[in-house]
Amino acid sequence: METQTLGFAHFISQADGLGKTLFVVLLAMSLASWYFIATKAVSNLRRRRNSARFVEMFWNASSIEEVRNEISTHGADEPFSHLTSHAIFARDHHQRIGGGKLGEAGSLGEFLTRGMRKVIDEETARLENGLTLLATVGSTAPFVGLLGTVWGVYGALVSIGMSGAGTLDKVAGPVGEALIMTGLGLAVALPAVVAYNVFTRHNRLTLSGLDAFAHDLFAYLTTGAMNQNGRVVSLNQGVA
């Protein structure tokens, strides 16, 4: 008597169109989420290093002009330099043109606040870009897998009923194969959920630091807070 080999490959080969479609959907979810996780992790690491380098340069700069030259040379490729670049430009523009237009109305402080808030909103959107994908995969993949299991069990029971072989050994194999889809759904969802939480925490810390930096930068550009040597100092240190 020929022994039927059970397993994942057998389950896929015996699955109908819906079962195979659900498997392809889970595979696509997994590939998309892992691609995003890898690219997001690399970009976050690079952005964190560049941000730390810029902030260190900013606090050790001899003047705002030196900061401007540094940005012109290396570009504004991370949140802190992006914010600084726009803030310096907004200050210079307001001092040169004044509040001649409706969008430029108000004092220098008000104009700077609007410009810096716009940059922070842009950086928030950039940091959160793609997180919807992870949230969607993490919340829907288990149910896609469960649907595949339910459909697989239904198909297996129909086949067994038509064949008239209702013994336990004939039922357990096909039903056990169908449960693979639930496991696949969980395997796809778990990395997405963990990555979503990690990236969300990273974004929260980045934006918190950016907001604190924006406060100091605003004070420098509106009050010219420098020490006697013209060096930029932290507000916590005061003006020497």
Tab-separated table of N, CA, C and O in Angstrom, residues 53-160:
chain	number	residue	atom	x	y	z
A	53	ARG	N	26.827	63.601	14.590
A	53	ARG	CA	27.978	64.339	14.080
A	53	ARG	C	27.632	65.823	13.900
A	53	ARG	O	28.427	66.704	14.254
A	54	PHE	N	26.448	66.103	13.371
A	54	PHE	CA	26.067	67.499	13.150
A	54	PHE	C	25.853	68.235	14.465
A	54	PHE	O	26.293	69.381	14.618
A	55	VAL	N	25.166	67.587	15.413
A	55	VAL	CA	24.909	68.245	16.699
A	55	VAL	C	26.215	68.557	17.407
A	55	VAL	O	26.385	69.638	17.995
A	56	GLU	N	27.157	67.627	17.351
A	56	GLU	CA	28.467	67.885	17.966
A	56	GLU	C	29.169	69.049	17.280
A	56	GLU	O	29.750	69.911	17.947
A	57	MET	N	29.080	69.078	15.953
A	57	MET	CA	29.671	70.193	15.220
A	57	MET	C	28.998	71.512	15.581
A	57	MET	O	29.649	72.544	15.745
A	58	PHE	N	27.673	71.477	15.733
A	58	PHE	CA	26.930	72.704	16.043
A	58	PHE	C	27.364	73.294	17.380
A	58	PHE	O	27.621	74.487	17.490
A	59	TRP	N	27.458	72.430	18.411
A	59	TRP	CA	27.815	72.947	19.733
A	59	TRP	C	29.266	73.420	19.803
A	59	TRP	O	29.624	74.200	20.677
A	60	ASN	N	30.092	72.941	18.896
A	60	ASN	CA	31.494	73.359	18.887
A	60	ASN	C	31.800	74.400	17.822
A	60	ASN	O	32.967	74.770	17.635
A	61	ALA	N	30.762	74.882	17.145
A	61	ALA	CA	30.969	75.874	16.102
A	61	ALA	C	31.337	77.222	16.715
A	61	ALA	O	30.915	77.563	17.819
A	62	SER	N	32.123	77.986	15.986
A	62	SER	CA	32.528	79.304	16.475
A	62	SER	C	31.457	80.353	16.218
A	62	SER	O	31.439	81.397	16.872
A	63	SER	N	30.572	80.091	15.261
A	63	SER	CA	29.501	81.036	14.946
A	63	SER	C	28.448	80.339	14.100
A	63	SER	O	28.664	79.231	13.597
A	64	ILE	N	27.323	81.014	13.943
A	64	ILE	CA	26.274	80.488	13.089
A	64	ILE	C	26.755	80.414	11.644
A	64	ILE	O	26.350	79.527	10.883
A	65	GLU	N	27.626	81.335	11.248
A	65	GLU	CA	28.164	81.303	9.891
A	65	GLU	C	28.941	80.018	9.626
A	65	GLU	O	28.902	79.470	8.525
A	66	GLU	N	29.664	79.563	10.620
A	66	GLU	CA	30.390	78.303	10.456
A	66	GLU	C	29.420	77.143	10.272
A	66	GLU	O	29.673	76.226	9.476
A	67	VAL	N	28.321	77.188	11.009
A	67	VAL	CA	27.300	76.158	10.856
A	67	VAL	C	26.707	76.207	9.458
A	67	VAL	O	26.511	75.181	8.800
A	68	ARG	N	26.436	77.431	8.982
A	68	ARG	CA	25.885	77.587	7.630
A	68	ARG	C	26.839	77.023	6.573
A	68	ARG	O	26.426	76.332	5.640
A	69	ASN	N	28.116	77.298	6.724
A	69	ASN	CA	29.104	76.802	5.765
A	69	ASN	C	29.195	75.277	5.808
A	69	ASN	O	29.367	74.633	4.765
A	70	GLU	N	29.084	74.719	6.997
A	70	GLU	CA	29.136	73.263	7.128
A	70	GLU	C	27.949	72.614	6.416
A	70	GLU	O	28.096	71.595	5.734
A	71	ILE	N	26.785	73.219	6.560
A	71	ILE	CA	25.595	72.690	5.895
A	71	ILE	C	25.722	72.836	4.387
A	71	ILE	O	25.350	71.929	3.623
A	72	SER	N	26.261	73.961	3.933
A	72	SER	CA	26.438	74.170	2.495
A	72	SER	C	27.414	73.160	1.904
A	72	SER	O	27.253	72.721	0.763
A	73	THR	N	28.400	72.762	2.699
A	73	THR	CA	29.415	71.830	2.201
A	73	THR	C	28.919	70.399	2.179
A	73	THR	O	29.088	69.677	1.192
A	74	HIS	N	28.280	69.965	3.276
A	74	HIS	CA	27.905	68.556	3.412
A	74	HIS	C	26.413	68.295	3.188
A	74	HIS	O	25.991	67.139	3.137
A	75	GLY	N	25.617	69.363	3.066
A	75	GLY	CA	24.193	69.183	2.831
A	75	GLY	C	23.412	68.913	4.112
A	75	GLY	O	23.988	68.613	5.157
A	76	ALA	N	22.106	69.016	3.994
A	76	ALA	CA	21.210	68.765	5.132
A	76	ALA	C	20.492	67.445	4.894
A	76	ALA	O	19.378	67.405	4.370
A	77	ASP	N	21.143	66.341	5.280
A	77	ASP	CA	20.619	65.016	4.976
A	77	ASP	C	20.041	64.301	6.186
A	77	ASP	O	19.801	63.086	6.141
A	78	GLU	N	19.834	65.017	7.265
A	78	GLU	CA	19.220	64.431	8.454
A	78	GLU	C	18.425	65.519	9.182
A	78	GLU	O	18.550	66.698	8.851
A	79	PRO	N	17.575	65.174	10.145
A	79	PRO	CA	16.620	66.136	10.704
A	79	PRO	C	17.244	67.382	11.310
A	79	PRO	O	16.728	68.498	11.122
A	80	PHE	N	18.356	67.259	12.040
A	80	PHE	CA	18.895	68.409	12.770
A	80	PHE	C	19.514	69.442	11.824
A	80	PHE	O	19.303	70.643	11.997
A	81	SER	N	20.255	68.986	10.842
A	81	SER	CA	20.818	69.933	9.878
A	81	SER	C	19.717	70.509	8.989
A	81	SER	O	19.786	71.675	8.581
A	82	HIS	N	18.710	69.702	8.680
A	82	HIS	CA	17.578	70.193	7.891
A	82	HIS	C	16.853	71.316	8.626
A	82	HIS	O	16.544	72.368	8.043
A	83	LEU	N	16.608	71.103	9.904
A	83	LEU	CA	15.959	72.134	10.711
A	83	LEU	C	16.812	73.388	10.802
A	83	LEU	O	16.320	74.513	10.638
A	84	THR	N	18.101	73.225	11.046
A	84	THR	CA	19.008	74.368	11.183
A	84	THR	C	19.092	75.150	9.886
A	84	THR	O	19.074	76.392	9.889
A	85	SER	N	19.190	74.452	8.775
A	85	SER	CA	19.287	75.112	7.476
A	85	SER	C	18.070	75.988	7.205
A	85	SER	O	18.200	77.147	6.809
A	86	HIS	N	16.886	75.439	7.435
A	86	HIS	CA	15.662	76.201	7.187
A	86	HIS	C	15.513	77.346	8.179
A	86	HIS	O	15.018	78.430	7.819
A	87	ALA	N	15.907	77.125	9.416
A	87	ALA	CA	15.782	78.181	10.422
A	87	ALA	C	16.704	79.358	10.096
A	87	ALA	O	16.297	80.529	10.196
A	88	ILE	N	17.938	79.079	9.705
A	88	ILE	CA	18.874	80.151	9.341
A	88	ILE	C	18.366	80.901	8.117
A	88	ILE	O	18.414	82.136	8.059
A	89	PHE	N	17.883	80.165	7.141
A	89	PHE	CA	17.346	80.810	5.938
A	89	PHE	C	16.142	81.676	6.286
A	89	PHE	O	15.994	82.799	5.768
A	90	ALA	N	15.248	81.170	7.157
A	90	ALA	CA	14.060	81.940	7.544
A	90	ALA	C	14.457	83.214	8.271
A	90	ALA	O	13.875	84.286	8.033
A	91	ARG	N	15.446	83.134	9.154
A	91	ARG	CA	15.890	84.331	9.862
A	91	ARG	C	16.455	85.367	8.892
A	91	ARG	O	16.086	86.553	8.945
A	92	ASP	N	17.327	84.919	8.007
A	92	ASP	CA	17.938	85.848	7.053
A	92	ASP	C	16.905	86.444	6.110
A	92	ASP	O	16.950	87.630	5.775
A	93	HIS	N	15.967	85.611	5.686
A	93	HIS	CA	14.929	86.092	4.774
A	93	HIS	C	14.047	87.131	5.446
A	93	HIS	O	13.715	88.163	4.835
A	94	HIS	N	13.664	86.885	6.691
A	94	HIS	CA	12.800	87.832	7.392
A	94	HIS	C	13.529	89.138	7.659
A	94	HIS	O	12.944	90.222	7.556
A	95	GLN	N	14.803	89.063	7.999
A	95	GLN	CA	15.571	90.276	8.254
A	95	GLN	C	15.784	91.092	6.978
A	95	GLN	O	15.850	92.316	7.020
A	96	ARG	N	15.880	90.392	5.860
A	96	ARG	CA	16.129	91.072	4.591
A	96	ARG	C	14.856	91.616	3.956
A	96	ARG	O	14.820	92.737	3.457
A	97	ILE	N	13.780	90.830	4.002
A	97	ILE	CA	12.535	91.194	3.319
A	97	ILE	C	11.521	91.784	4.277
A	97	ILE	O	10.781	92.702	3.934
A	98	GLY	N	11.489	91.250	5.506
A	98	GLY	CA	10.490	91.705	6.462
A	98	GLY	C	9.169	90.986	6.239
A	98	GLY	O	9.076	90.003	5.506
A	99	GLY	N	8.139	91.470	6.863
A	99	GLY	CA	6.822	90.830	6.781
A	99	GLY	C	5.968	91.431	5.699
A	99	GLY	O	4.830	91.821	5.950
A	100	GLY	N	6.489	91.531	4.488
A	100	GLY	CA	5.759	92.142	3.395
A	100	GLY	C	4.626	91.286	2.869
A	100	GLY	O	3.687	91.803	2.269
A	101	LYS	N	4.706	89.978	3.045
A	101	LYS	CA	3.673	89.078	2.553
A	101	LYS	C	2.895	88.484	3.716
A	101	LYS	O	3.367	88.462	4.848
A	102	LEU	N	1.694	87.976	3.367
A	102	LEU	CA	0.841	87.422	4.415
A	102	LEU	C	1.525	86.250	5.102
A	102	LEU	O	1.447	86.107	6.327
A	103	GLY	N	2.210	85.407	4.330
A	103	GLY	CA	2.884	84.259	4.901
A	103	GLY	C	4.090	84.631	5.743
A	103	GLY	O	4.619	83.797	6.475
A	104	GLU	N	4.565	85.879	5.619
A	104	GLU	CA	5.725	86.333	6.367
A	104	GLU	C	5.349	87.339	7.443
A	104	GLU	O	6.221	87.989	8.024
A	105	ALA	N	4.062	87.490	7.685
A	105	ALA	CA	3.604	88.477	8.655
A	105	ALA	C	4.017	88.076	10.064
A	105	ALA	O	4.229	86.907	10.368
A	106	GLY	N	4.121	89.071	10.928
A	106	GLY	CA	4.471	88.827	12.316
A	106	GLY	C	5.931	89.134	12.597
A	106	GLY	O	6.703	89.523	11.722
A	107	SER	N	6.291	88.907	13.833
A	107	SER	CA	7.664	89.170	14.256
A	107	SER	C	8.592	88.071	13.752
A	107	SER	O	8.165	87.048	13.210
A	108	LEU	N	9.899	88.293	13.958
A	108	LEU	CA	10.881	87.284	13.580
A	108	LEU	C	10.624	85.975	14.319
A	108	LEU	O	10.721	84.887	13.736
A	109	GLY	N	10.295	86.075	15.596
A	109	GLY	CA	10.039	84.879	16.380
A	109	GLY	C	8.862	84.084	15.840
A	109	GLY	O	8.923	82.851	15.757
A	110	GLU	N	7.798	84.761	15.459
A	110	GLU	CA	6.624	84.080	14.928
A	110	GLU	C	6.930	83.432	13.581
A	110	GLU	O	6.497	82.305	13.302
A	111	PHE	N	7.687	84.156	12.751
A	111	PHE	CA	8.045	83.625	11.438
A	111	PHE	C	8.948	82.401	11.582
A	111	PHE	O	8.779	81.389	10.879
A	112	LEU	N	9.910	82.470	12.504
A	112	LEU	CA	10.789	81.335	12.756
A	112	LEU	C	10.002	80.133	13.291
A	112	LEU	O	10.249	78.989	12.899
A	113	THR	N	9.083	80.400	14.194
A	113	THR	CA	8.292	79.322	14.784
A	113	THR	C	7.509	78.577	13.719
A	113	THR	O	7.477	77.336	13.705
A	114	ARG	N	6.886	79.308	12.795
A	114	ARG	CA	6.116	78.662	11.736
A	114	ARG	C	7.027	77.821	10.839
A	114	ARG	O	6.701	76.694	10.476
A	115	GLY	N	8.177	78.407	10.475
A	115	GLY	CA	9.103	77.681	9.601
A	115	GLY	C	9.668	76.437	10.251
A	115	GLY	O	9.752	75.373	9.622
A	116	MET	N	10.062	76.547	11.512
A	116	MET	CA	10.639	75.401	12.203
A	116	MET	C	9.588	74.327	12.466
A	116	MET	O	9.885	73.128	12.389
A	117	ARG	N	8.376	74.744	12.770
A	117	ARG	CA	7.310	73.765	12.988
A	117	ARG	C	7.014	73.009	11.699
A	117	ARG	O	6.752	71.798	11.723
A	118	LYS	N	7.079	73.696	10.574
A	118	LYS	CA	6.856	73.033	9.294
A	118	LYS	C	7.924	71.970	9.036
A	118	LYS	O	7.616	70.866	8.575
A	119	VAL	N	9.180	72.294	9.351
A	119	VAL	CA	10.263	71.328	9.150
A	119	VAL	C	10.084	70.122	10.071
A	119	VAL	O	10.276	68.976	9.652
A	120	ILE	N	9.717	70.372	11.319
A	120	ILE	CA	9.512	69.270	12.261
A	120	ILE	C	8.371	68.369	11.785
A	120	ILE	O	8.456	67.138	11.882
A	121	ASP	N	7.315	68.971	11.239
A	121	ASP	CA	6.209	68.167	10.702
A	121	ASP	C	6.681	67.336	9.509
A	121	ASP	O	6.272	66.171	9.352
A	122	GLU	N	7.523	67.933	8.665
A	122	GLU	CA	8.057	67.186	7.513
A	122	GLU	C	8.924	66.021	7.978
A	122	GLU	O	8.835	64.907	7.428
A	123	GLU	N	9.756	66.247	8.980
A	123	GLU	CA	10.613	65.180	9.491
A	123	GLU	C	9.792	64.094	10.182
A	123	GLU	O	10.130	62.905	10.099
A	124	THR	N	8.715	64.482	10.845
A	124	THR	CA	7.831	63.497	11.465
A	124	THR	C	7.220	62.589	10.416
A	124	THR	O	7.187	61.362	10.572
A	125	ALA	N	6.739	63.210	9.333
A	125	ALA	CA	6.153	62.417	8.248
A	125	ALA	C	7.197	61.504	7.610
A	125	ALA	O	6.912	60.353	7.263
A	126	ARG	N	8.430	62.007	7.470
A	126	ARG	CA	9.488	61.191	6.865
A	126	ARG	C	9.849	60.010	7.765
A	126	ARG	O	10.050	58.894	7.282
A	127	LEU	N	9.936	60.242	9.055
A	127	LEU	CA	10.279	59.156	9.974
A	127	LEU	C	9.183	58.104	10.036
A	127	LEU	O	9.462	56.910	10.203
A	128	GLU	N	7.943	58.534	9.923
A	128	GLU	CA	6.821	57.596	10.029
A	128	GLU	C	6.477	56.943	8.701
A	128	GLU	O	5.598	56.077	8.653
A	129	ASN	N	7.169	57.344	7.642
A	129	ASN	CA	6.883	56.783	6.326
A	129	ASN	C	7.123	55.261	6.319
A	129	ASN	O	8.201	54.794	6.687
A	130	GLY	N	6.132	54.522	5.890
A	130	GLY	CA	6.255	53.071	5.798
A	130	GLY	C	5.784	52.302	7.011
A	130	GLY	O	5.582	51.084	6.929
A	131	LEU	N	5.611	52.990	8.136
A	131	LEU	CA	5.170	52.276	9.332
A	131	LEU	C	3.765	51.710	9.174
A	131	LEU	O	3.409	50.722	9.817
A	132	THR	N	2.976	52.335	8.306
A	132	THR	CA	1.628	51.818	8.048
A	132	THR	C	1.701	50.414	7.462
A	132	THR	O	0.849	49.557	7.754
A	133	LEU	N	2.729	50.168	6.635
A	133	LEU	CA	2.899	48.834	6.063
A	133	LEU	C	3.114	47.794	7.158
A	133	LEU	O	2.476	46.726	7.154
A	134	LEU	N	4.015	48.100	8.100
A	134	LEU	CA	4.272	47.153	9.183
A	134	LEU	C	3.033	46.947	10.049
A	134	LEU	O	2.753	45.823	10.471
A	135	ALA	N	2.325	48.026	10.325
A	135	ALA	CA	1.110	47.904	11.137
A	135	ALA	C	0.065	47.048	10.427
A	135	ALA	O	-0.620	46.221	11.057
A	136	THR	N	-0.060	47.244	9.111
A	136	THR	CA	-1.044	46.463	8.349
A	136	THR	C	-0.674	44.993	8.311
A	136	THR	O	-1.522	44.111	8.523
A	137	VAL	N	0.602	44.696	8.050
A	137	VAL	CA	1.048	43.299	8.012
A	137	VAL	C	0.886	42.637	9.380
A	137	VAL	O	0.398	41.511	9.493
A	138	GLY	N	1.292	43.359	10.424
A	138	GLY	CA	1.205	42.796	11.768
A	138	GLY	C	-0.214	42.507	12.221
A	138	GLY	O	-0.446	41.567	12.988
A	139	SER	N	-1.151	43.305	11.741
A	139	SER	CA	-2.541	43.127	12.199
A	139	SER	C	-3.356	42.201	11.305
A	139	SER	O	-4.346	41.622	11.769
A	140	THR	N	-2.971	42.059	10.039
A	140	THR	CA	-3.794	41.268	9.115
A	140	THR	C	-3.213	39.895	8.781
A	140	THR	O	-3.976	38.984	8.434
A	141	ALA	N	-1.898	39.730	8.866
A	141	ALA	CA	-1.284	38.457	8.481
A	141	ALA	C	-1.840	37.260	9.269
A	141	ALA	O	-2.094	36.202	8.673
A	142	PRO	N	-2.033	37.372	10.598
A	142	PRO	CA	-2.607	36.215	11.317
A	142	PRO	C	-3.987	35.821	10.811
A	142	PRO	O	-4.321	34.630	10.751
A	143	PHE	N	-4.783	36.810	10.411
A	143	PHE	CA	-6.131	36.500	9.939
A	143	PHE	C	-6.098	35.923	8.529
A	143	PHE	O	-6.942	35.087	8.181
A	144	VAL	N	-5.130	36.368	7.710
A	144	VAL	CA	-4.968	35.754	6.390
A	144	VAL	C	-4.582	34.286	6.554
A	144	VAL	O	-5.116	33.405	5.867
A	145	GLY	N	-3.643	34.016	7.474
A	145	GLY	CA	-3.264	32.634	7.742
A	145	GLY	C	-4.414	31.822	8.291
A	145	GLY	O	-4.597	30.642	7.919
A	146	LEU	N	-5.202	32.420	9.189
A	146	LEU	CA	-6.351	31.716	9.757
A	146	LEU	C	-7.385	31.396	8.683
A	146	LEU	O	-7.975	30.299	8.679
A	147	LEU	N	-7.595	32.334	7.766
A	147	LEU	CA	-8.521	32.077	6.665
A	147	LEU	C	-8.032	30.909	5.815
A	147	LEU	O	-8.814	30.060	5.390
A	148	GLY	N	-6.708	30.877	5.586
A	148	GLY	CA	-6.154	29.754	4.840
A	148	GLY	C	-6.349	28.439	5.550
A	148	GLY	O	-6.634	27.401	4.921
A	149	THR	N	-6.213	28.453	6.880
A	149	THR	CA	-6.427	27.232	7.649
A	149	THR	C	-7.876	26.778	7.585
A	149	THR	O	-8.162	25.587	7.362
A	150	VAL	N	-8.786	27.707	7.775
A	150	VAL	CA	-10.215	27.356	7.735
A	150	VAL	C	-10.584	26.790	6.365
A	150	VAL	O	-11.293	25.766	6.259
A	151	TRP	N	-10.089	27.451	5.327
A	151	TRP	CA	-10.410	26.985	3.976
A	151	TRP	C	-9.767	25.617	3.703
A	151	TRP	O	-10.356	24.757	3.052
A	152	GLY	N	-8.531	25.435	4.192
A	152	GLY	CA	-7.864	24.151	4.013
A	152	GLY	C	-8.562	23.032	4.753
A	152	GLY	O	-8.706	21.915	4.227
A	153	VAL	N	-8.996	23.284	5.980
A	153	VAL	CA	-9.728	22.277	6.752
A	153	VAL	C	-11.044	21.940	6.060
A	153	VAL	O	-11.436	20.764	5.959
A	154	TYR	N	-11.714	22.962	5.576
A	154	TYR	CA	-12.980	22.729	4.873
A	154	TYR	C	-12.764	21.835	3.642
A	154	TYR	O	-13.498	20.867	3.425
A	155	GLY	N	-11.732	22.166	2.862
A	155	GLY	CA	-11.451	21.361	1.676
A	155	GLY	C	-11.066	19.941	2.021
A	155	GLY	O	-11.481	18.983	1.337
A	156	ALA	N	-10.260	19.794	3.087
A	156	ALA	CA	-9.843	18.448	3.501
A	156	ALA	C	-11.038	17.624	3.957
A	156	ALA	O	-11.164	16.438	3.617
A	157	LEU	N	-11.943	18.206	4.739
A	157	LEU	CA	-13.120	17.473	5.222
A	157	LEU	C	-14.057	17.110	4.081
A	157	LEU	O	-14.662	16.023	4.082
A	158	VAL	N	-14.191	17.998	3.115
A	158	VAL	CA	-15.037	17.679	1.957
A	158	VAL	C	-14.463	16.499	1.183
A	158	VAL	O	-15.181	15.574	0.789
A	159	SER	N	-13.150	16.517	0.980
A	159	SER	CA	-12.496	15.425	0.250
A	159	SER	C	-12.631	14.102	0.994
A	159	SER	O	-12.894	13.047	0.394
A	160	ILE	N	-12.438	14.152	2.312
A	160	ILE	CA	-12.553	12.932	3.115
A	160	ILE	C	-13.984	12.412	3.088
A	160	ILE	O	-14.230	11.202	2.992
